[in-house]
Every structure is written in structure tokens, then in C-alpha cells.
């Protein structure tokens, strides 16, 4: 077994489904590791120590607050580690795993359908003095593994928390936006399934259009919103309801007013 996932929750499941290969799993006792291994293939290790013993590459998918406890279970092994833990800095990871090479990534759950965004803390930040291969090699390994499940974007480590607050949270935010639009449609007596189909299609097509236009949001908006038309009225209603302020406040809520979170202990 080449790759092991410590933690078998939402992010581990999304990654395992996206990678679709046999993996080794552990959990904190819930049995989710067994369910995941049964679904995607692979096995459950009896402990984190056994997992680390058997795997060339270990992906940390537990909660940020469990960092030191899990590191204590694994001990001083020479390891290649990839962390998805929100708010856990490379410095903290290196202190917890003094003999390991570490790379930090921040995926979102769209990795499950191989359309994730995966922020990779810049290679310059990767450890180069650990055991095994050079840090750059681990970063390259992480890059090629995560490119299989989405778009990898290099991000300086100091911006990782902000990146989390943009792409990490995106599936949740857009699910909320979609839900609100479906509810508004149903409130106007549109059948639920039809509303869901139209909202899902609208989101997917609009995302592709924005990407194709290099995120020319104004251009895409004005092409739909002809003067005096219905879209102009809808956009004005969204503006006056405070959609921009809502996203501003959400950003503040995640990273704080200063731009970076103070502890990141809540994970994502
Ligand atoms: N969810 C996201 O969208 C997202 C996005 C980016 C990054 N992340 C990061 O991904 C990590 C996991 O988040 P999540 O949403 O997947 O959380 P989650 O669903 O709560 O899963 C956490 C997993 O860790 C397991 N665990 C707890 N203690 C453990 C231990 N000592 N040894 C092994 N496994 C242990 C839990 O076990 P049980 O099943 O037994 O409870 C559970 O399977 C977090 O660090 C978060 O910051 C998440």
C-alpha cells in the first residue's frame, strides 16, 4: 500500500473518491475508515503507527486540533507527509514531525469529482532538510497526485488561510446560493426537481463561461443584463439585499478582520 489517509471524514472521502485507488485508512473509532475502504478499495490500519509504517506517503486528514496527538502516535519516523489541515502551519507540522518531510495543501471537496481547487504552499516553503527525498520532490509528488483531482494552484504559505476562505469554503457557499435560488423558485411554484435542474445547469454553465472569459465578471453580467430587462431588476434586488456585504462578512468571519485567522483550530 503506497498511500495512507489518517482520518476518514469528509475530506478524506472526497480525496479517496477522486483518486479512486486502494488506500490505507484510519479513523478515530467511528468505523468510517472501514466504510471508505469498502467503497473505494484498500484497507484499514489498526493504528496510525501501523499506517505510517506501511505507507510511503501519508496524508493527514484528521482535524487540526488533533495534530500533536496523531504525531505522538506516529513517533519519530522518516515520512513523506501531506497535510490538508486548515490553519496548521508548516512550522507547526515540522515541530510535530521532526523527522518527516512535509508539504501543505488546501483542497476543496470538489476533488471528489476531480474538479477541485488545491492550493499548494509554495515549494520554497517545503522542508528540504528532512529524511528521504528532498522537499522539492515531495512537493512534485503532491502536485502530480493532486493534479489528478483538480487544479493545483501555488500559494505562498502566508496566504493559505485566505485561500481556504475562498476555494476551501466554495462548495459550501455555492451550495447555499444554489439552495436559496431553488427555494425562491419553489416559492414561485416551480416544481422542486425542475428548479434543481435549472439551478444546477445555471451554476455549471456559468462557471465554465466565467473561466473561458478569464473571469470577466462584468462582461458576463452585462451580456445578460440588457438595459431595462429583467436581469437588471434581479441584480439590483441582490445588490440592495446586500450580497456583496454578505460575502465580505463571510470572509471576515473565516479569517478575521486582519486577513489571517489567529489559530485555525476550527478547521474548515
Ligand atoms: N471538509 C472540507 O471541506 C475541508 C476542506 C479543506 C481542508 N479540510 C481539512 O480536512 C481535515 C478533515 O476535515 P473533515 O471535514 O474531513 O473532518 P471530519 O469529517 O470531522 O473528519 C475528521 C476525521 O478524522 C478522524 N480522526 C479523529 N481523530 C483521529 C485519530 N486520532 N486518528 C485518526 N483519525 C482520527 C475522524 O475519525 P472518526 O470518523 O472516528 O470521527 C474523522 O474520520 C481538517 O483538518 C480540515 O481542516 C477540510
PDB file of C-alpha atoms and ligand atoms in Angstrom:
ATOM      1  CA  UNK A   1       0.000   0.000   0.000  1.00  0.00           C
ATOM      2  CA  UNK A   2       1.575   3.260  -1.106  1.00  0.00           C
ATOM      3  CA  UNK A   3      -0.670   5.970   0.305  1.00  0.00           C
ATOM      4  CA  UNK A   4      -2.371   6.245   3.679  1.00  0.00           C
ATOM      5  CA  UNK A   5      -5.032   8.685   4.885  1.00  0.00           C
ATOM      6  CA  UNK A   6      -5.208   9.490   8.598  1.00  0.00           C
ATOM      7  CA  UNK A   7      -8.839  10.409   9.168  1.00  0.00           C
ATOM      8  CA  UNK A   8     -11.766   9.122   7.125  1.00  0.00           C
ATOM      9  CA  UNK A   9     -14.160  12.073   7.264  1.00  0.00           C
ATOM     10  CA  UNK A  10     -15.498  14.396   4.608  1.00  0.00           C
ATOM     11  CA  UNK A  11     -12.191  15.489   3.090  1.00  0.00           C
ATOM     12  CA  UNK A  12     -10.660  12.011   3.178  1.00  0.00           C
ATOM     13  CA  UNK A  13     -13.749  10.617   1.475  1.00  0.00           C
ATOM     14  CA  UNK A  14     -13.678  13.288  -1.239  1.00  0.00           C
ATOM     15  CA  UNK A  15      -9.988  12.623  -1.905  1.00  0.00           C
ATOM     16  CA  UNK A  16     -10.395   8.851  -1.852  1.00  0.00           C
ATOM     17  CA  UNK A  17     -13.290   9.021  -4.300  1.00  0.00           C
ATOM     18  CA  UNK A  18     -11.334  11.335  -6.573  1.00  0.00           C
ATOM     19  CA  UNK A  19      -8.181   9.217  -6.505  1.00  0.00           C
ATOM     20  CA  UNK A  20     -10.203   6.020  -6.866  1.00  0.00           C
ATOM     21  CA  UNK A  21      -7.413   3.653  -5.921  1.00  0.00           C
ATOM     22  CA  UNK A  22      -6.777   1.347  -2.971  1.00  0.00           C
ATOM     23  CA  UNK A  23      -5.632   3.345   0.063  1.00  0.00           C
ATOM     24  CA  UNK A  24      -4.930   2.642   3.692  1.00  0.00           C
ATOM     25  CA  UNK A  25      -7.193   4.401   6.207  1.00  0.00           C
ATOM     26  CA  UNK A  26      -7.584   5.092   9.893  1.00  0.00           C
ATOM     27  CA  UNK A  27     -10.255   6.942  11.850  1.00  0.00           C
ATOM     28  CA  UNK A  28     -10.858   7.915  15.441  1.00  0.00           C
ATOM     29  CA  UNK A  29     -13.071   4.908  16.115  1.00  0.00           C
ATOM     30  CA  UNK A  30     -16.282   5.711  14.200  1.00  0.00           C
ATOM     31  CA  UNK A  31     -15.892   2.973  11.596  1.00  0.00           C
ATOM     32  CA  UNK A  32     -15.828   5.484   8.739  1.00  0.00           C
ATOM     33  CA  UNK A  33     -12.416   4.148   7.648  1.00  0.00           C
ATOM     34  CA  UNK A  34     -13.913   0.692   7.109  1.00  0.00           C
ATOM     35  CA  UNK A  35     -16.823   2.091   5.111  1.00  0.00           C
ATOM     36  CA  UNK A  36     -14.453   4.116   2.949  1.00  0.00           C
ATOM     37  CA  UNK A  37     -12.120   1.194   2.315  1.00  0.00           C
ATOM     38  CA  UNK A  38     -15.143  -0.907   1.340  1.00  0.00           C
ATOM     39  CA  UNK A  39     -16.290   1.811  -1.047  1.00  0.00           C
ATOM     40  CA  UNK A  40     -13.082   2.792  -2.827  1.00  0.00           C
ATOM     41  CA  UNK A  41     -10.852  -0.188  -2.118  1.00  0.00           C
ATOM     42  CA  UNK A  42      -7.973  -0.564   0.285  1.00  0.00           C
ATOM     43  CA  UNK A  43      -7.710  -1.453   3.925  1.00  0.00           C
ATOM     44  CA  UNK A  44      -7.994  -0.145   7.444  1.00  0.00           C
ATOM     45  CA  UNK A  45      -4.855   0.033   9.567  1.00  0.00           C
ATOM     46  CA  UNK A  46      -5.143  -0.946  13.215  1.00  0.00           C
ATOM     47  CA  UNK A  47      -3.411   2.290  14.287  1.00  0.00           C
ATOM     48  CA  UNK A  48      -1.864   5.450  12.914  1.00  0.00           C
ATOM     49  CA  UNK A  49       1.537   3.963  13.721  1.00  0.00           C
ATOM     50  CA  UNK A  50       0.818   0.913  11.563  1.00  0.00           C
ATOM     51  CA  UNK A  51      -0.410   3.140   8.751  1.00  0.00           C
ATOM     52  CA  UNK A  52       2.781   5.216   8.877  1.00  0.00           C
ATOM     53  CA  UNK A  53       4.859   2.038   8.910  1.00  0.00           C
ATOM     54  CA  UNK A  54       3.191   0.678   5.785  1.00  0.00           C
ATOM     55  CA  UNK A  55       2.832   3.815   3.663  1.00  0.00           C
ATOM     56  CA  UNK A  56       5.351   5.684   1.613  1.00  0.00           C
ATOM     57  CA  UNK A  57       3.128   8.747   1.619  1.00  0.00           C
ATOM     58  CA  UNK A  58       0.797   9.800   4.435  1.00  0.00           C
ATOM     59  CA  UNK A  59      -1.992  12.361   4.019  1.00  0.00           C
ATOM     60  CA  UNK A  60      -3.171  13.986   7.245  1.00  0.00           C
ATOM     61  CA  UNK A  61      -6.982  14.286   7.060  1.00  0.00           C
ATOM     62  CA  UNK A  62      -7.889  14.486  10.731  1.00  0.00           C
ATOM     63  CA  UNK A  63      -8.972  17.709  12.455  1.00  0.00           C
ATOM     64  CA  UNK A  64      -6.351  20.438  13.052  1.00  0.00           C
ATOM     65  CA  UNK A  65      -6.689  20.151  16.823  1.00  0.00           C
ATOM     66  CA  UNK A  66      -5.547  16.503  16.653  1.00  0.00           C
ATOM     67  CA  UNK A  67      -2.176  17.346  15.083  1.00  0.00           C
ATOM     68  CA  UNK A  68       0.114  16.770  18.072  1.00  0.00           C
ATOM     69  CA  UNK A  69      -1.851  13.769  19.344  1.00  0.00           C
ATOM     70  CA  UNK A  70      -1.616  11.982  15.980  1.00  0.00           C
ATOM     71  CA  UNK A  71       2.052  12.934  15.611  1.00  0.00           C
ATOM     72  CA  UNK A  72       2.655  11.457  19.072  1.00  0.00           C
ATOM     73  CA  UNK A  73       1.096   8.176  17.937  1.00  0.00           C
ATOM     74  CA  UNK A  74       3.292   8.034  14.866  1.00  0.00           C
ATOM     75  CA  UNK A  75       6.544   8.904  16.590  1.00  0.00           C
ATOM     76  CA  UNK A  76       9.828   9.860  15.026  1.00  0.00           C
ATOM     77  CA  UNK A  77       9.510   8.022  11.712  1.00  0.00           C
ATOM     78  CA  UNK A  78      11.016   9.271   8.498  1.00  0.00           C
ATOM     79  CA  UNK A  79       7.931  10.011   6.459  1.00  0.00           C
ATOM     80  CA  UNK A  80       6.570  11.872   3.487  1.00  0.00           C
ATOM     81  CA  UNK A  81       3.637  13.849   4.789  1.00  0.00           C
ATOM     82  CA  UNK A  82       0.984  15.880   3.039  1.00  0.00           C
ATOM     83  CA  UNK A  83      -1.237  17.930   5.318  1.00  0.00           C
ATOM     84  CA  UNK A  84      -4.704  19.206   4.380  1.00  0.00           C
ATOM     85  CA  UNK A  85      -5.220  20.594   7.885  1.00  0.00           C
ATOM     86  CA  UNK A  86      -6.670  24.104   7.799  1.00  0.00           C
ATOM     87  CA  UNK A  87      -4.703  26.609   9.811  1.00  0.00           C
ATOM     88  CA  UNK A  88      -1.849  24.259  10.731  1.00  0.00           C
ATOM     89  CA  UNK A  89       1.345  25.932   9.571  1.00  0.00           C
ATOM     90  CA  UNK A  90       4.392  24.206   8.120  1.00  0.00           C
ATOM     91  CA  UNK A  91       6.261  25.365  11.213  1.00  0.00           C
ATOM     92  CA  UNK A  92       3.820  23.556  13.495  1.00  0.00           C
ATOM     93  CA  UNK A  93       3.886  20.443  11.300  1.00  0.00           C
ATOM     94  CA  UNK A  94       7.684  20.390  11.322  1.00  0.00           C
ATOM     95  CA  UNK A  95       7.710  20.725  15.098  1.00  0.00           C
ATOM     96  CA  UNK A  96       5.228  17.855  15.402  1.00  0.00           C
ATOM     97  CA  UNK A  97       7.068  15.663  12.873  1.00  0.00           C
ATOM     98  CA  UNK A  98      10.759  16.498  13.210  1.00  0.00           C
ATOM     99  CA  UNK A  99      11.921  13.563  11.055  1.00  0.00           C
ATOM    100  CA  UNK A 100       9.377  13.979   8.252  1.00  0.00           C
ATOM    101  CA  UNK A 101       9.229  15.914   5.046  1.00  0.00           C
ATOM    102  CA  UNK A 102       6.056  17.955   4.948  1.00  0.00           C
ATOM    103  CA  UNK A 103       4.011  19.672   2.304  1.00  0.00           C
ATOM    104  CA  UNK A 104       0.869  21.620   2.984  1.00  0.00           C
ATOM    105  CA  UNK A 105      -2.117  21.655   0.641  1.00  0.00           C
ATOM    106  CA  UNK A 106      -5.621  23.024   0.897  1.00  0.00           C
ATOM    107  CA  UNK A 107      -8.106  21.157  -1.302  1.00  0.00           C
ATOM    108  CA  UNK A 108     -11.859  21.581  -1.518  1.00  0.00           C
ATOM    109  CA  UNK A 109     -14.424  18.804  -1.623  1.00  0.00           C
ATOM    110  CA  UNK A 110     -14.824  19.136  -5.410  1.00  0.00           C
ATOM    111  CA  UNK A 111     -11.771  16.846  -5.589  1.00  0.00           C
ATOM    112  CA  UNK A 112     -14.383  14.105  -5.321  1.00  0.00           C
ATOM    113  CA  UNK A 113     -15.433  14.850  -8.925  1.00  0.00           C
ATOM    114  CA  UNK A 114     -11.860  15.749  -9.951  1.00  0.00           C
ATOM    115  CA  UNK A 115     -12.706  19.413 -10.260  1.00  0.00           C
ATOM    116  CA  UNK A 116     -11.204  20.580  -7.024  1.00  0.00           C
ATOM    117  CA  UNK A 117      -9.022  23.590  -6.399  1.00  0.00           C
ATOM    118  CA  UNK A 118      -5.940  22.569  -4.458  1.00  0.00           C
ATOM    119  CA  UNK A 119      -3.737  25.289  -3.001  1.00  0.00           C
ATOM    120  CA  UNK A 120      -0.169  24.081  -2.561  1.00  0.00           C
ATOM    121  CA  UNK A 121       2.022  26.074  -0.185  1.00  0.00           C
ATOM    122  CA  UNK A 122       4.871  27.227  -2.399  1.00  0.00           C
ATOM    123  CA  UNK A 123       7.718  24.820  -2.957  1.00  0.00           C
ATOM    124  CA  UNK A 124      10.137  27.296  -1.440  1.00  0.00           C
ATOM    125  CA  UNK A 125       8.348  26.680   1.837  1.00  0.00           C
ATOM    126  CA  UNK A 126       8.724  22.890   1.673  1.00  0.00           C
ATOM    127  CA  UNK A 127      11.178  21.300   4.017  1.00  0.00           C
ATOM    128  CA  UNK A 128      14.439  20.366   2.340  1.00  0.00           C
ATOM    129  CA  UNK A 129      16.360  19.077   5.329  1.00  0.00           C
ATOM    130  CA  UNK A 130      14.194  16.113   6.272  1.00  0.00           C
ATOM    131  CA  UNK A 131      14.847  12.435   5.759  1.00  0.00           C
ATOM    132  CA  UNK A 132      14.146  10.696   2.443  1.00  0.00           C
ATOM    133  CA  UNK A 133      13.783  12.706  -0.717  1.00  0.00           C
ATOM    134  CA  UNK A 134      14.248  16.455  -0.974  1.00  0.00           C
ATOM    135  CA  UNK A 135      11.277  18.681  -0.079  1.00  0.00           C
ATOM    136  CA  UNK A 136      11.005  19.684  -3.736  1.00  0.00           C
ATOM    137  CA  UNK A 137      10.492  16.027  -4.640  1.00  0.00           C
ATOM    138  CA  UNK A 138       7.674  15.720  -2.153  1.00  0.00           C
ATOM    139  CA  UNK A 139       6.106  18.922  -3.474  1.00  0.00           C
ATOM    140  CA  UNK A 140       6.346  17.478  -7.003  1.00  0.00           C
ATOM    141  CA  UNK A 141       4.802  14.227  -5.791  1.00  0.00           C
ATOM    142  CA  UNK A 142       1.987  16.136  -4.081  1.00  0.00           C
ATOM    143  CA  UNK A 143       1.448  18.220  -7.192  1.00  0.00           C
ATOM    144  CA  UNK A 144       1.137  15.232  -9.524  1.00  0.00           C
ATOM    145  CA  UNK A 145      -1.140  13.374  -7.101  1.00  0.00           C
ATOM    146  CA  UNK A 146      -3.450  16.359  -6.585  1.00  0.00           C
ATOM    147  CA  UNK A 147      -3.468  17.280 -10.283  1.00  0.00           C
ATOM    148  CA  UNK A 148      -5.402  14.061 -10.752  1.00  0.00           C
ATOM    149  CA  UNK A 149      -8.300  15.552  -8.786  1.00  0.00           C
ATOM    150  CA  UNK A 150      -8.327  19.197  -9.793  1.00  0.00           C
ATOM    151  CA  UNK A 151      -6.377  22.340 -10.445  1.00  0.00           C
ATOM    152  CA  UNK A 152      -3.278  22.866  -8.309  1.00  0.00           C
ATOM    153  CA  UNK A 153      -2.501  26.488  -7.526  1.00  0.00           C
ATOM    154  CA  UNK A 154       0.754  27.577  -5.877  1.00  0.00           C
ATOM    155  CA  UNK A 155       0.070  29.845  -2.923  1.00  0.00           C
ATOM    156  CA  UNK A 156       2.609  31.415  -0.552  1.00  0.00           C
ATOM    157  CA  UNK A 157       2.110  29.829   2.841  1.00  0.00           C
ATOM    158  CA  UNK A 158       1.210  33.139   4.479  1.00  0.00           C
ATOM    159  CA  UNK A 159      -1.846  33.320   2.177  1.00  0.00           C
ATOM    160  CA  UNK A 160      -3.070  29.778   2.773  1.00  0.00           C
ATOM    161  CA  UNK A 161      -5.736  30.820   5.295  1.00  0.00           C
ATOM    162  CA  UNK A 162      -7.124  33.389   2.874  1.00  0.00           C
ATOM    163  CA  UNK A 163      -7.076  30.791   0.108  1.00  0.00           C
ATOM    164  CA  UNK A 164      -9.010  28.441   2.384  1.00  0.00           C
ATOM    165  CA  UNK A 165     -11.591  31.176   2.851  1.00  0.00           C
ATOM    166  CA  UNK A 166     -12.029  31.395  -0.924  1.00  0.00           C
ATOM    167  CA  UNK A 167     -11.716  27.961  -2.524  1.00  0.00           C
ATOM    168  CA  UNK A 168     -11.885  25.671   0.530  1.00  0.00           C
ATOM    169  CA  UNK A 169     -15.274  27.080   1.507  1.00  0.00           C
ATOM    170  CA  UNK A 170     -16.546  27.424  -2.078  1.00  0.00           C
ATOM    171  CA  UNK A 171     -18.592  24.207  -2.269  1.00  0.00           C
ATOM    172  CA  UNK A 172     -20.426  25.195   0.925  1.00  0.00           C
ATOM    173  CA  UNK A 173     -21.043  28.791  -0.147  1.00  0.00           C
ATOM    174  CA  UNK A 174     -22.248  27.846  -3.605  1.00  0.00           C
ATOM    175  CA  UNK A 175     -24.442  25.106  -2.172  1.00  0.00           C
ATOM    176  CA  UNK A 176     -26.075  27.800  -0.040  1.00  0.00           C
ATOM    177  CA  UNK A 177     -26.525  30.108  -3.032  1.00  0.00           C
ATOM    178  CA  UNK A 178     -27.998  27.224  -5.048  1.00  0.00           C
ATOM    179  CA  UNK A 179     -30.326  26.301  -2.205  1.00  0.00           C
ATOM    180  CA  UNK A 180     -31.538  29.891  -1.897  1.00  0.00           C
ATOM    181  CA  UNK A 181     -32.243  30.073  -5.631  1.00  0.00           C
ATOM    182  CA  UNK A 182     -34.102  26.748  -5.605  1.00  0.00           C
ATOM    183  CA  UNK A 183     -36.173  27.865  -2.608  1.00  0.00           C
ATOM    184  CA  UNK A 184     -37.038  31.139  -4.314  1.00  0.00           C
ATOM    185  CA  UNK A 185     -38.130  29.220  -7.405  1.00  0.00           C
ATOM    186  CA  UNK A 186     -40.212  26.770  -5.405  1.00  0.00           C
ATOM    187  CA  UNK A 187     -41.756  29.759  -3.626  1.00  0.00           C
ATOM    188  CA  UNK A 188     -42.975  30.764  -7.073  1.00  0.00           C
ATOM    189  CA  UNK A 189     -44.468  27.309  -7.606  1.00  0.00           C
ATOM    190  CA  UNK A 190     -41.741  25.894  -9.796  1.00  0.00           C
ATOM    191  CA  UNK A 191     -41.622  22.090  -9.248  1.00  0.00           C
ATOM    192  CA  UNK A 192     -38.660  21.216  -6.996  1.00  0.00           C
ATOM    193  CA  UNK A 193     -36.902  18.877  -9.439  1.00  0.00           C
ATOM    194  CA  UNK A 194     -37.214  21.352 -12.290  1.00  0.00           C
ATOM    195  CA  UNK A 195     -35.861  24.146 -10.071  1.00  0.00           C
ATOM    196  CA  UNK A 196     -32.886  21.967  -9.045  1.00  0.00           C
ATOM    197  CA  UNK A 197     -32.142  21.040 -12.652  1.00  0.00           C
ATOM    198  CA  UNK A 198     -32.220  24.668 -13.799  1.00  0.00           C
ATOM    199  CA  UNK A 199     -30.115  25.945 -10.896  1.00  0.00           C
ATOM    200  CA  UNK A 200     -27.512  23.174 -11.280  1.00  0.00           C
ATOM    201  CA  UNK A 201     -27.270  23.797 -15.030  1.00  0.00           C
ATOM    202  CA  UNK A 202     -27.076  27.529 -14.466  1.00  0.00           C
ATOM    203  CA  UNK A 203     -24.209  27.157 -11.988  1.00  0.00           C
ATOM    204  CA  UNK A 204     -22.179  24.692 -14.063  1.00  0.00           C
ATOM    205  CA  UNK A 205     -22.552  26.591 -17.334  1.00  0.00           C
ATOM    206  CA  UNK A 206     -21.891  29.969 -15.748  1.00  0.00           C
ATOM    207  CA  UNK A 207     -18.731  28.681 -14.030  1.00  0.00           C
ATOM    208  CA  UNK A 208     -17.460  27.359 -17.374  1.00  0.00           C
ATOM    209  CA  UNK A 209     -18.336  30.637 -19.122  1.00  0.00           C
ATOM    210  CA  UNK A 210     -16.557  32.756 -16.498  1.00  0.00           C
ATOM    211  CA  UNK A 211     -13.477  30.544 -16.714  1.00  0.00           C
ATOM    212  CA  UNK A 212     -13.463  30.733 -20.523  1.00  0.00           C
ATOM    213  CA  UNK A 213     -13.716  34.538 -20.319  1.00  0.00           C
ATOM    214  CA  UNK A 214     -10.819  34.854 -17.885  1.00  0.00           C
ATOM    215  CA  UNK A 215     -13.168  35.820 -15.030  1.00  0.00           C
ATOM    216  CA  UNK A 216     -14.514  38.864 -16.881  1.00  0.00           C
ATOM    217  CA  UNK A 217     -17.395  39.104 -14.423  1.00  0.00           C
ATOM    218  CA  UNK A 218     -18.581  42.490 -15.649  1.00  0.00           C
ATOM    219  CA  UNK A 219     -18.612  41.320 -19.274  1.00  0.00           C
ATOM    220  CA  UNK A 220     -20.551  38.179 -18.463  1.00  0.00           C
ATOM    221  CA  UNK A 221     -23.003  40.154 -16.326  1.00  0.00           C
ATOM    222  CA  UNK A 222     -23.674  42.902 -18.838  1.00  0.00           C
ATOM    223  CA  UNK A 223     -24.298  40.417 -21.644  1.00  0.00           C
ATOM    224  CA  UNK A 224     -27.200  39.019 -19.654  1.00  0.00           C
ATOM    225  CA  UNK A 225     -28.428  42.259 -18.161  1.00  0.00           C
ATOM    226  CA  UNK A 226     -29.754  44.258 -21.103  1.00  0.00           C
ATOM    227  CA  UNK A 227     -30.805  47.758 -20.133  1.00  0.00           C
ATOM    228  CA  UNK A 228     -34.354  47.812 -18.837  1.00  0.00           C
ATOM    229  CA  UNK A 229     -34.533  43.985 -18.833  1.00  0.00           C
ATOM    230  CA  UNK A 230     -35.491  41.574 -16.111  1.00  0.00           C
ATOM    231  CA  UNK A 231     -31.932  40.626 -15.116  1.00  0.00           C
ATOM    232  CA  UNK A 232     -31.148  44.247 -14.263  1.00  0.00           C
ATOM    233  CA  UNK A 233     -34.050  44.223 -11.841  1.00  0.00           C
ATOM    234  CA  UNK A 234     -32.900  40.933 -10.316  1.00  0.00           C
ATOM    235  CA  UNK A 235     -29.303  42.120  -9.935  1.00  0.00           C
ATOM    236  CA  UNK A 236     -30.451  45.374  -8.333  1.00  0.00           C
ATOM    237  CA  UNK A 237     -32.512  43.373  -5.850  1.00  0.00           C
ATOM    238  CA  UNK A 238     -29.490  41.196  -4.997  1.00  0.00           C
ATOM    239  CA  UNK A 239     -27.305  44.289  -4.541  1.00  0.00           C
ATOM    240  CA  UNK A 240     -29.810  46.021  -2.321  1.00  0.00           C
ATOM    241  CA  UNK A 241     -30.238  42.850  -0.258  1.00  0.00           C
ATOM    242  CA  UNK A 242     -26.515  43.123   0.434  1.00  0.00           C
ATOM    243  CA  UNK A 243     -24.975  40.208  -1.457  1.00  0.00           C
ATOM    244  CA  UNK A 244     -21.539  41.886  -1.570  1.00  0.00           C
ATOM    245  CA  UNK A 245     -21.636  42.769   2.106  1.00  0.00           C
ATOM    246  CA  UNK A 246     -22.642  39.192   2.903  1.00  0.00           C
ATOM    247  CA  UNK A 247     -19.521  37.827   1.169  1.00  0.00           C
ATOM    248  CA  UNK A 248     -17.356  40.460   2.869  1.00  0.00           C
ATOM    249  CA  UNK A 249     -18.730  39.470   6.247  1.00  0.00           C
ATOM    250  CA  UNK A 250     -18.224  35.784   5.477  1.00  0.00           C
ATOM    251  CA  UNK A 251     -14.564  36.462   4.663  1.00  0.00           C
ATOM    252  CA  UNK A 252     -14.148  38.368   7.941  1.00  0.00           C
ATOM    253  CA  UNK A 253     -15.892  35.569   9.803  1.00  0.00           C
ATOM    254  CA  UNK A 254     -13.462  32.972   8.440  1.00  0.00           C
ATOM    255  CA  UNK A 255     -10.139  34.783   8.565  1.00  0.00           C
ATOM    256  CA  UNK A 256     -10.802  37.711  10.877  1.00  0.00           C
ATOM    257  CA  UNK A 257     -10.536  41.390  10.010  1.00  0.00           C
ATOM    258  CA  UNK A 258      -6.749  41.229   9.896  1.00  0.00           C
ATOM    259  CA  UNK A 259      -6.692  38.890   6.918  1.00  0.00           C
ATOM    260  CA  UNK A 260      -5.448  35.721   8.587  1.00  0.00           C
ATOM    261  CA  UNK A 261      -7.002  33.573  11.282  1.00  0.00           C
ATOM    262  CA  UNK A 262      -5.428  33.558  14.690  1.00  0.00           C
ATOM    263  CA  UNK A 263      -5.461  29.829  15.320  1.00  0.00           C
ATOM    264  CA  UNK A 264      -7.320  27.914  12.608  1.00  0.00           C
ATOM    265  CA  UNK A 265      -8.309  25.314  15.176  1.00  0.00           C
ATOM    266  CA  UNK A 266     -11.796  25.043  13.821  1.00  0.00           C
ATOM    267  CA  UNK A 267     -10.587  23.507  10.575  1.00  0.00           C
ATOM    268  CA  UNK A 268     -12.828  24.219   7.646  1.00  0.00           C
TER     269      UNK A 268
HETATM  270  N1  LIG B   1     -14.241  19.422   4.741  1.00  0.00           N
HETATM  271  C1  LIG B   1     -13.656  20.296   3.952  1.00  0.00           C
HETATM  272  O1  LIG B   1     -14.264  20.864   3.033  1.00  0.00           O
HETATM  273  C2  LIG B   1     -12.191  20.604   4.120  1.00  0.00           C
HETATM  274  C3  LIG B   1     -11.559  21.456   3.188  1.00  0.00           C
HETATM  275  C4  LIG B   1     -10.192  21.691   3.338  1.00  0.00           C
HETATM  276  C5  LIG B   1      -9.486  21.141   4.377  1.00  0.00           C
HETATM  277  N2  LIG B   1     -10.122  20.357   5.262  1.00  0.00           N
HETATM  278  C6  LIG B   1      -9.335  19.794   6.367  1.00  0.00           C
HETATM  279  O2  LIG B   1      -9.518  18.405   6.342  1.00  0.00           O
HETATM  280  C7  LIG B   1      -9.431  17.903   7.667  1.00  0.00           C
HETATM  281  C8  LIG B   1     -10.608  16.976   7.910  1.00  0.00           C
HETATM  282  O3  LIG B   1     -11.802  17.703   7.794  1.00  0.00           O
HETATM  283  P1  LIG B   1     -13.159  16.928   7.598  1.00  0.00           P
HETATM  284  O4  LIG B   1     -14.160  17.931   7.171  1.00  0.00           O
HETATM  285  O5  LIG B   1     -12.946  15.726   6.759  1.00  0.00           O
HETATM  286  O6  LIG B   1     -13.449  16.489   9.114  1.00  0.00           O
HETATM  287  P2  LIG B   1     -14.269  15.244   9.633  1.00  0.00           P
HETATM  288  O7  LIG B   1     -15.320  14.874   8.644  1.00  0.00           O
HETATM  289  O8  LIG B   1     -14.647  15.553  11.027  1.00  0.00           O
HETATM  290  O9  LIG B   1     -13.195  14.058   9.646  1.00  0.00           O
HETATM  291  C9  LIG B   1     -12.161  14.000  10.561  1.00  0.00           C
HETATM  292  C10 LIG B   1     -11.671  12.565  10.581  1.00  0.00           C
HETATM  293  O10 LIG B   1     -10.536  12.474  11.440  1.00  0.00           O
HETATM  294  C11 LIG B   1     -10.687  11.296  12.190  1.00  0.00           C
HETATM  295  N3  LIG B   1      -9.874  11.259  13.387  1.00  0.00           N
HETATM  296  C12 LIG B   1     -10.044  11.895  14.559  1.00  0.00           C
HETATM  297  N4  LIG B   1      -9.064  11.578  15.433  1.00  0.00           N
HETATM  298  C13 LIG B   1      -8.261  10.703  14.790  1.00  0.00           C
HETATM  299  C14 LIG B   1      -7.103   9.995  15.162  1.00  0.00           C
HETATM  300  N5  LIG B   1      -6.525  10.130  16.372  1.00  0.00           N
HETATM  301  N6  LIG B   1      -6.544   9.171  14.260  1.00  0.00           N
HETATM  302  C15 LIG B   1      -7.095   9.019  13.027  1.00  0.00           C
HETATM  303  N7  LIG B   1      -8.200   9.670  12.611  1.00  0.00           N
HETATM  304  C16 LIG B   1      -8.772  10.495  13.501  1.00  0.00           C
HETATM  305  C17 LIG B   1     -12.166  11.243  12.495  1.00  0.00           C
HETATM  306  O11 LIG B   1     -12.472   9.971  12.968  1.00  0.00           O
HETATM  307  P3  LIG B   1     -13.978   9.495  13.261  1.00  0.00           P
HETATM  308  O12 LIG B   1     -14.552   9.174  11.909  1.00  0.00           O
HETATM  309  O13 LIG B   1     -13.774   8.322  14.121  1.00  0.00           O
HETATM  310  O14 LIG B   1     -14.671  10.641  13.929  1.00  0.00           O
HETATM  311  C18 LIG B   1     -12.721  11.564  11.127  1.00  0.00           C
HETATM  312  O15 LIG B   1     -12.773  10.418  10.307  1.00  0.00           O
HETATM  313  C19 LIG B   1      -9.422  19.106   8.613  1.00  0.00           C
HETATM  314  O16 LIG B   1      -8.139  19.284   9.109  1.00  0.00           O
HETATM  315  C20 LIG B   1      -9.820  20.264   7.735  1.00  0.00           C
HETATM  316  O17 LIG B   1      -9.154  21.447   8.134  1.00  0.00           O
HETATM  317  C21 LIG B   1     -11.456  20.059   5.164  1.00  0.00           C
END
